[in-house]
Short mmCIF file of C-alpha atoms and ligand atoms in Angstrom, two decimals:
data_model
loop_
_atom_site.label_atom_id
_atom_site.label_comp_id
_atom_site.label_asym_id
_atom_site.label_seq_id
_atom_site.Cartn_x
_atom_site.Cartn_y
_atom_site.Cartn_z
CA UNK A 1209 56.49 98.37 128.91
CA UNK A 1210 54.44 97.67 125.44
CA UNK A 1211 53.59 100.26 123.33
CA UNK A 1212 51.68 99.32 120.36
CA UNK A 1213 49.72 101.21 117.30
CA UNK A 1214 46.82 99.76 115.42
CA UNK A 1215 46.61 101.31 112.03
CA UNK A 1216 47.49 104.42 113.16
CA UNK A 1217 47.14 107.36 110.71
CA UNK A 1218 47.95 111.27 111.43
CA UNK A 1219 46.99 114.06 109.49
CA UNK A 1220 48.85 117.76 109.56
CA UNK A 1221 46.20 118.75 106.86
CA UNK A 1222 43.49 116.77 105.98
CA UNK A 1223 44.28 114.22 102.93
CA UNK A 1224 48.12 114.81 103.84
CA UNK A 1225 49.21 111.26 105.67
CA UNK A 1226 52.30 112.31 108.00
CA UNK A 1227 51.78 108.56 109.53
CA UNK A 1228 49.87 106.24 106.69
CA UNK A 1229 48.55 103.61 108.81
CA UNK A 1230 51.25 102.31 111.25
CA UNK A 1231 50.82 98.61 113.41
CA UNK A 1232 53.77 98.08 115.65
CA UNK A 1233 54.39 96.87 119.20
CA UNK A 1234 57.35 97.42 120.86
CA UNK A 1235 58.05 95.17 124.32
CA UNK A 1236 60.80 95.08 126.76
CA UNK A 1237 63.48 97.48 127.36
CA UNK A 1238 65.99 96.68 124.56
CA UNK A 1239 66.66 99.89 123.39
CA UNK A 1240 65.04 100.40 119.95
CA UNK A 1241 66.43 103.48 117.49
CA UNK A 1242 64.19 104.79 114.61
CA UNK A 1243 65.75 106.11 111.92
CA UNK A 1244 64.71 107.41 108.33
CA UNK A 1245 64.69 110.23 105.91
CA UNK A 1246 63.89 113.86 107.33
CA UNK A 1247 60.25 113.97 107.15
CA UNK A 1248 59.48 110.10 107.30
CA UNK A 1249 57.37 110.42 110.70
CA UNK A 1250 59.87 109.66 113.44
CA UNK A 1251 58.38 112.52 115.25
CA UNK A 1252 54.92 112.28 114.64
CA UNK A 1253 55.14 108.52 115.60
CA UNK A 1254 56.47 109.11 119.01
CA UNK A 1255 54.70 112.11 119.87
CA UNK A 1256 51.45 109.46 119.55
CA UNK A 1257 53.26 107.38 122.02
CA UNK A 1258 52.40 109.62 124.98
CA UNK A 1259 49.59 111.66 123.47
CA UNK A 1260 51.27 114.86 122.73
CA UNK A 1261 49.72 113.92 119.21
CA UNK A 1262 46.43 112.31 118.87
CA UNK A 1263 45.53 109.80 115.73
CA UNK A 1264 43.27 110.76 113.01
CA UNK A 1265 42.22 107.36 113.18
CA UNK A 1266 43.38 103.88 114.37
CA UNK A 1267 44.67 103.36 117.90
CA UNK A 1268 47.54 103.73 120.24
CA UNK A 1269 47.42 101.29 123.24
CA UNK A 1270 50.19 101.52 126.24
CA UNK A 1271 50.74 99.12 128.56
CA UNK A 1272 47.05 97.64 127.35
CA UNK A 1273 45.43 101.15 127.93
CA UNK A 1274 44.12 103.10 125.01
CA UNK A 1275 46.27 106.27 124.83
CA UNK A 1276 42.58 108.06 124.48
CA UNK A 1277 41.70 107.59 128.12
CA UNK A 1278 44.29 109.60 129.60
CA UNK A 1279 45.56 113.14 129.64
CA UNK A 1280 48.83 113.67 127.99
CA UNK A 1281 50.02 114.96 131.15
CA UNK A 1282 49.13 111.71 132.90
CA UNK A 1283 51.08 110.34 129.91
CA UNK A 1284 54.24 112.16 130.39
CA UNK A 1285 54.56 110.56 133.77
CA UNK A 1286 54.94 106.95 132.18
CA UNK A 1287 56.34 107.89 128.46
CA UNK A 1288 59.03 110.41 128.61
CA UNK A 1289 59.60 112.25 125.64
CA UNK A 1290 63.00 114.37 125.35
CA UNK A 1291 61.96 117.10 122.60
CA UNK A 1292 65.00 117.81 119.89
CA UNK A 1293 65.29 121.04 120.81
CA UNK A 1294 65.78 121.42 124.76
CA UNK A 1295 64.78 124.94 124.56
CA UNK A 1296 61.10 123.13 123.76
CA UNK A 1297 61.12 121.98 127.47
CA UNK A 1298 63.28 124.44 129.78
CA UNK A 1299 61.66 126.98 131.68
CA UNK A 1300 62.40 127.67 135.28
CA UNK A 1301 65.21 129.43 136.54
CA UNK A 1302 67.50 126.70 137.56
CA UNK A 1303 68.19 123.64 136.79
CA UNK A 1304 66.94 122.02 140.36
CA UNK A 1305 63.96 123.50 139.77
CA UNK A 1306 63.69 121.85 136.43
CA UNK A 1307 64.40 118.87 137.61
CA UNK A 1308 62.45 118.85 140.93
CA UNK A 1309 59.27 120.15 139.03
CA UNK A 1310 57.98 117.02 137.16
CA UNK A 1311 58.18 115.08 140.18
CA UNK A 1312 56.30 117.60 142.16
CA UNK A 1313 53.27 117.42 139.82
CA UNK A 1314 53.22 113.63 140.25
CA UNK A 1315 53.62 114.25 144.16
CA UNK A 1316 56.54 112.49 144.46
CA UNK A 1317 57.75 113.09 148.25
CA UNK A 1318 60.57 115.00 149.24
CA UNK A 1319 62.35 112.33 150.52
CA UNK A 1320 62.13 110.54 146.63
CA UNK A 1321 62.88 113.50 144.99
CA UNK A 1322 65.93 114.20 146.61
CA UNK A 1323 67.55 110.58 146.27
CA UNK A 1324 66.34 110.45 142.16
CA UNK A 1325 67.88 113.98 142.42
CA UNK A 1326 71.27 112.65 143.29
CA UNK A 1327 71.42 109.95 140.44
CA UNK A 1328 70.21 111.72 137.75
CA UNK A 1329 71.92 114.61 138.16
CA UNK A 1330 75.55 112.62 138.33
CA UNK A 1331 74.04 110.47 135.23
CA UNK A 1332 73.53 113.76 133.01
CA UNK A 1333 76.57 115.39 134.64
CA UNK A 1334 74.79 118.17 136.17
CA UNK A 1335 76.00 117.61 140.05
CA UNK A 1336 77.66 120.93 139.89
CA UNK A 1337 74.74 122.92 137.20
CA UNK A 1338 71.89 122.33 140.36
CA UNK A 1339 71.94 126.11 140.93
CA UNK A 1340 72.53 127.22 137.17
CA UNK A 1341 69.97 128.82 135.13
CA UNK A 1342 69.61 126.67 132.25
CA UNK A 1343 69.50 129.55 129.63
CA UNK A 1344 73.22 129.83 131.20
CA UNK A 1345 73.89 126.27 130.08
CA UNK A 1346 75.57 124.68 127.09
CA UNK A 1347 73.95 123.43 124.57
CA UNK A 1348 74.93 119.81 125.37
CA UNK A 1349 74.37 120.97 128.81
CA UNK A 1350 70.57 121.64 128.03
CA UNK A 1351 69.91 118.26 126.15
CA UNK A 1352 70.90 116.42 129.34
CA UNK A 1353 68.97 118.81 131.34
CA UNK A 1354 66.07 117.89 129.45
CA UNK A 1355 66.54 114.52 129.68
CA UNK A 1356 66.58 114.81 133.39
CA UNK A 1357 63.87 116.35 133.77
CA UNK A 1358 62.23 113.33 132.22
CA UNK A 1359 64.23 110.71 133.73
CA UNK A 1360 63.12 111.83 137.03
CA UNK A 1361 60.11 111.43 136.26
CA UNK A 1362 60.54 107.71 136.91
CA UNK A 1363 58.95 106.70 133.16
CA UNK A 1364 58.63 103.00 131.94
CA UNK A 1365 59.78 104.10 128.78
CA UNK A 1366 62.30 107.26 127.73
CA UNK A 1367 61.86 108.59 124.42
CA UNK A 1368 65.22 110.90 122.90
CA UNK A 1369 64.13 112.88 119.42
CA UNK A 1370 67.89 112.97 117.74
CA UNK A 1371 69.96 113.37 121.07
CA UNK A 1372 73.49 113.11 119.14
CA UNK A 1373 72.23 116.44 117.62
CA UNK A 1374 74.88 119.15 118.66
CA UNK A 1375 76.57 116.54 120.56
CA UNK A 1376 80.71 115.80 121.60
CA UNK A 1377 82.71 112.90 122.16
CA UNK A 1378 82.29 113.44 125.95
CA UNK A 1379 78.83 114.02 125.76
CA UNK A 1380 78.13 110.95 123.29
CA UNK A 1381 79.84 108.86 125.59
CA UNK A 1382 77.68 110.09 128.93
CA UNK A 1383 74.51 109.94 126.39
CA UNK A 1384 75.35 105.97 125.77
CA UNK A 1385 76.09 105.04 129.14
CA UNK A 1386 72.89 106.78 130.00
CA UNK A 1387 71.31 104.39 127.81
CA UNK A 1388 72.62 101.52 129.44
CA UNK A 1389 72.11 102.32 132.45
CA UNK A 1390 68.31 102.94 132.15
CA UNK A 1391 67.97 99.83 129.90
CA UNK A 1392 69.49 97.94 133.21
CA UNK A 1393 67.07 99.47 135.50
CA UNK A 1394 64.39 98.18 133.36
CA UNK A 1395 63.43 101.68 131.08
CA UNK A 1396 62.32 101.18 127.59
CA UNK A 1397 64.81 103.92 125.23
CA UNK A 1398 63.36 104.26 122.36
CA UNK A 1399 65.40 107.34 120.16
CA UNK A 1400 65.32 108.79 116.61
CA UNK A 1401 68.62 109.29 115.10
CA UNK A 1402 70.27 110.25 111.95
CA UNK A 1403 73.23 109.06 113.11
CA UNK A 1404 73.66 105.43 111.75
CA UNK A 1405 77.15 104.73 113.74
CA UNK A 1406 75.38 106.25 117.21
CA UNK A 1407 72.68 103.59 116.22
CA UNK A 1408 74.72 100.40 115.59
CA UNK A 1409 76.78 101.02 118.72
CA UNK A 1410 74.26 101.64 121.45
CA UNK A 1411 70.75 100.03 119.88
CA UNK A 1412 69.83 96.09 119.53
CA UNK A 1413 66.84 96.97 117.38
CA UNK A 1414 66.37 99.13 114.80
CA UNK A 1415 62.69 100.39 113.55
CA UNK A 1416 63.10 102.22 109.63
CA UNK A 1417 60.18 104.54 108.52
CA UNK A 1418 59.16 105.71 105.32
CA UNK A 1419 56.78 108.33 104.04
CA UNK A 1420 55.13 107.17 107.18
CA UNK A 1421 55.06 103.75 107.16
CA UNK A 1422 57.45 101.09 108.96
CA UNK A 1423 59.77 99.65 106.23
CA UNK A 1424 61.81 97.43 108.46
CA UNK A 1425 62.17 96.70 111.75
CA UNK A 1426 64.53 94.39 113.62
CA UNK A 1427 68.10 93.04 115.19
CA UNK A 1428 70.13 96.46 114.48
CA UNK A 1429 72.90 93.96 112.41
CA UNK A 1430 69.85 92.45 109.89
CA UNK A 1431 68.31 95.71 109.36
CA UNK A 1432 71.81 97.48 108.47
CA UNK A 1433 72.20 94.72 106.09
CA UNK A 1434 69.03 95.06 104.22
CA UNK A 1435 70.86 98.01 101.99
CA UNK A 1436 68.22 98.11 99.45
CA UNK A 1437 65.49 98.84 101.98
CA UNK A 1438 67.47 101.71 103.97
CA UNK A 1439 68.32 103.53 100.69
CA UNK A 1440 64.32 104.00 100.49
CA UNK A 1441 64.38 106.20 103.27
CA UNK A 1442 68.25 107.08 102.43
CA UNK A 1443 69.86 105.93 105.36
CA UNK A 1444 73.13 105.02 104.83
CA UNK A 1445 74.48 102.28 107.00
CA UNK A 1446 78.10 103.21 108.87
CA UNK A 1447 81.54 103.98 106.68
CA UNK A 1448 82.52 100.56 107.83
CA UNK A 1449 79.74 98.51 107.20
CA UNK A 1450 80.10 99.92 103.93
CA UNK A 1451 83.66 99.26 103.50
CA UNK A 1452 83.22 94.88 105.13
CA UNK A 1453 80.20 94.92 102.16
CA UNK A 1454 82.06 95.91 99.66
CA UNK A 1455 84.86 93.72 100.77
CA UNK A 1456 82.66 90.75 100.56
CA UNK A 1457 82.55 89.74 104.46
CA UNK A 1458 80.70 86.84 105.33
CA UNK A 1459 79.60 89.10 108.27
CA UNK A 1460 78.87 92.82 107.99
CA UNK A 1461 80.96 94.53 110.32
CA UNK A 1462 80.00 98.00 111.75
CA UNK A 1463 83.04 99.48 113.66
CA UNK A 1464 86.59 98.97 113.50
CA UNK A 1465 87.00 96.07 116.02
CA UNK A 1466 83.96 94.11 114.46
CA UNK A 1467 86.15 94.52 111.17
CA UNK A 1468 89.15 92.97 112.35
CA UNK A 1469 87.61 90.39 114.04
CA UNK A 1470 85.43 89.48 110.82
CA UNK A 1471 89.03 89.34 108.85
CA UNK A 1472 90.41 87.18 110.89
CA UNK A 1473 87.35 84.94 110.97
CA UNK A 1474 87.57 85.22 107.41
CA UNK A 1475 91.09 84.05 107.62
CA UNK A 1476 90.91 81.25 109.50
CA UNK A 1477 88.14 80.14 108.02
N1 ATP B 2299 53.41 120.85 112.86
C1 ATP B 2299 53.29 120.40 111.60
N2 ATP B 2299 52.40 120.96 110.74
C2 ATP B 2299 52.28 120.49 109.47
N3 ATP B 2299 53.00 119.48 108.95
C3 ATP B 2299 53.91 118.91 109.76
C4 ATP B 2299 54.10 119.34 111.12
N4 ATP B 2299 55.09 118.58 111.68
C5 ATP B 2299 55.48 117.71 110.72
N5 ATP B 2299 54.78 117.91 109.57
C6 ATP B 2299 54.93 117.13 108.33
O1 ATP B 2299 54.68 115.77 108.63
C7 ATP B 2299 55.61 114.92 107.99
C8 ATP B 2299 56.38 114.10 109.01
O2 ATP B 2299 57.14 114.99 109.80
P1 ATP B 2299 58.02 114.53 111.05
O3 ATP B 2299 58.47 115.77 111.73
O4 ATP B 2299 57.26 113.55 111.85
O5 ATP B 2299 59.23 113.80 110.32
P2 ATP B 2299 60.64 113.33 110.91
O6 ATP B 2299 60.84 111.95 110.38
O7 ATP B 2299 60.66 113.53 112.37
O8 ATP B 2299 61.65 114.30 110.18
P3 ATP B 2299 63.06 114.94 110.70
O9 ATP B 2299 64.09 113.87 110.55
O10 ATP B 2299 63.29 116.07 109.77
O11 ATP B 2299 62.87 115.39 112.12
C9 ATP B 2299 56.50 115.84 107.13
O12 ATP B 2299 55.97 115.89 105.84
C10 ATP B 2299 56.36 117.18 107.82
O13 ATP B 2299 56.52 118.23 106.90
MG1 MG B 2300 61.83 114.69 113.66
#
């Protein structure tokens, strides 16, 4: 998957830049996380990425095709995007049908549908919601619903608008072995978040915006490290990263275990 904008610039009202000419490409299925200030973009960006939002001006090119020549419903089949809100993207009266409905659009046959059923549904830990009205649901419940809905779609890329939102241990833990297991099958997650610690532990790259423009971009453990930049779009890297900096590490650490191991490297050095 390669997703990549070319001066890309959206407008809400006219003269009022929401994205102020962005150029990025993102290749590859390392999950990337986008983070920045409330208002920075993140959501106008990715919306682009599939066509739910169209550019004022400069381009948005997937996989080599300009996002222009296809429906955004053609789109959704190949960039999944996983709105904030689930109640955005639930409708139907159960959460099979949810789930079975994408699929059905694309023509997906029975036979496929039932097998990508089966996964997903264990993956979100739904197995035992098939027959559940989602308004019935939880509201973790719902964001995994929602993210099945797009996962069986069968995307090249997955994209998750602050899935930690409203989110438990348990369900933090499902969300980042969902992650891994789509990066493994080859998926491209690419998902906004406001939480930095959610970031550090589950995304190699890291993508900062601005007042709509990319600020930084890179390794997740260089761009937590470039303090002065985040503070920009007031992200604050992790309590412990925080803590190793102020410490004077050699290497920023940013969980507990990376801290002790960085002391004793420290030491022994
Ligand atoms: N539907 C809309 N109509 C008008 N202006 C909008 C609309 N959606 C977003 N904006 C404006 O565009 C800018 C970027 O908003 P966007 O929602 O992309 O930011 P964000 O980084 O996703 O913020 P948050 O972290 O709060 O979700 C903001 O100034 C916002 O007020
Ligand atoms: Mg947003």
């Amino acid at each position: 998957m390669r997703i990549e904008t070319i001066d890309l610039v959206h407008e809400y009202q006219p003269g009022q830049r929401a994205l102020d000419g962005v150029s990025l490409a993102i290749e590859g299925n390392e999950p990337l996380a986008i983070v920045g200030q409330n208002g920075a973009g993140k959501t106008t960006l990715v919306k682009h990425f599939n066509g739910i939002l169209r550019p004022a001006s400069g381009r948005v090119v997937v996989n080599g095709i300009d996002i222009g020549e296809r429906t955004t419903a053609q789109w959704s089949a190949s960039v999944g995007y996983v709105f904030q809100n689930p109640d955005n993207q639930l409708f139907l009266e159960s959460v099979r049908n949810e789930l079975e409905f994408g699929p059905r659009q694309l023509g997906m046959s029975d036979r496929e549908i039932s097998e990508r059923m089966g996964w997903v549904a264990e993956l979100m830990g739904l197995e035992k919601k098939l027959d559940v009205n989602p308004a019935d649901l939880s509201s973790v419940e719902k964001k995994f619903c929602a993210m099945g809905t797009v996962v069986m779609m069968n995307p090249g890329a997955v994209i998750l608008d602050e899935p930690t939102c409203g989110q438990d241990m348990e369900g933090e833990r499902r969300l980042s072995h969902a992650i891994k297991v789509l990066r493994d099958q080859g998926v491209l997650c690419i998902t906004i978040s406001h939480d930095t610690k959610f970031v550090t532990r589950n995304f190699p790259r890291t993508m900062v915006l601005c007042q709509g423009k990319v600020i930084d971009q890179g390794p997740t453990e260089e761009v937590f490290t470039h303090v002065d930049v985040l503070k920009q779009s007031y992200v604050i890297p992790p309590p412990v990263a925080r803590v190793s900096r102020a410490a004077g590490m050699r290497r920023v650490a940013f969980d507990v275990d990376g801290l002790v191991s960085s002391i004793n490297e420290q030491r022994r050095g």
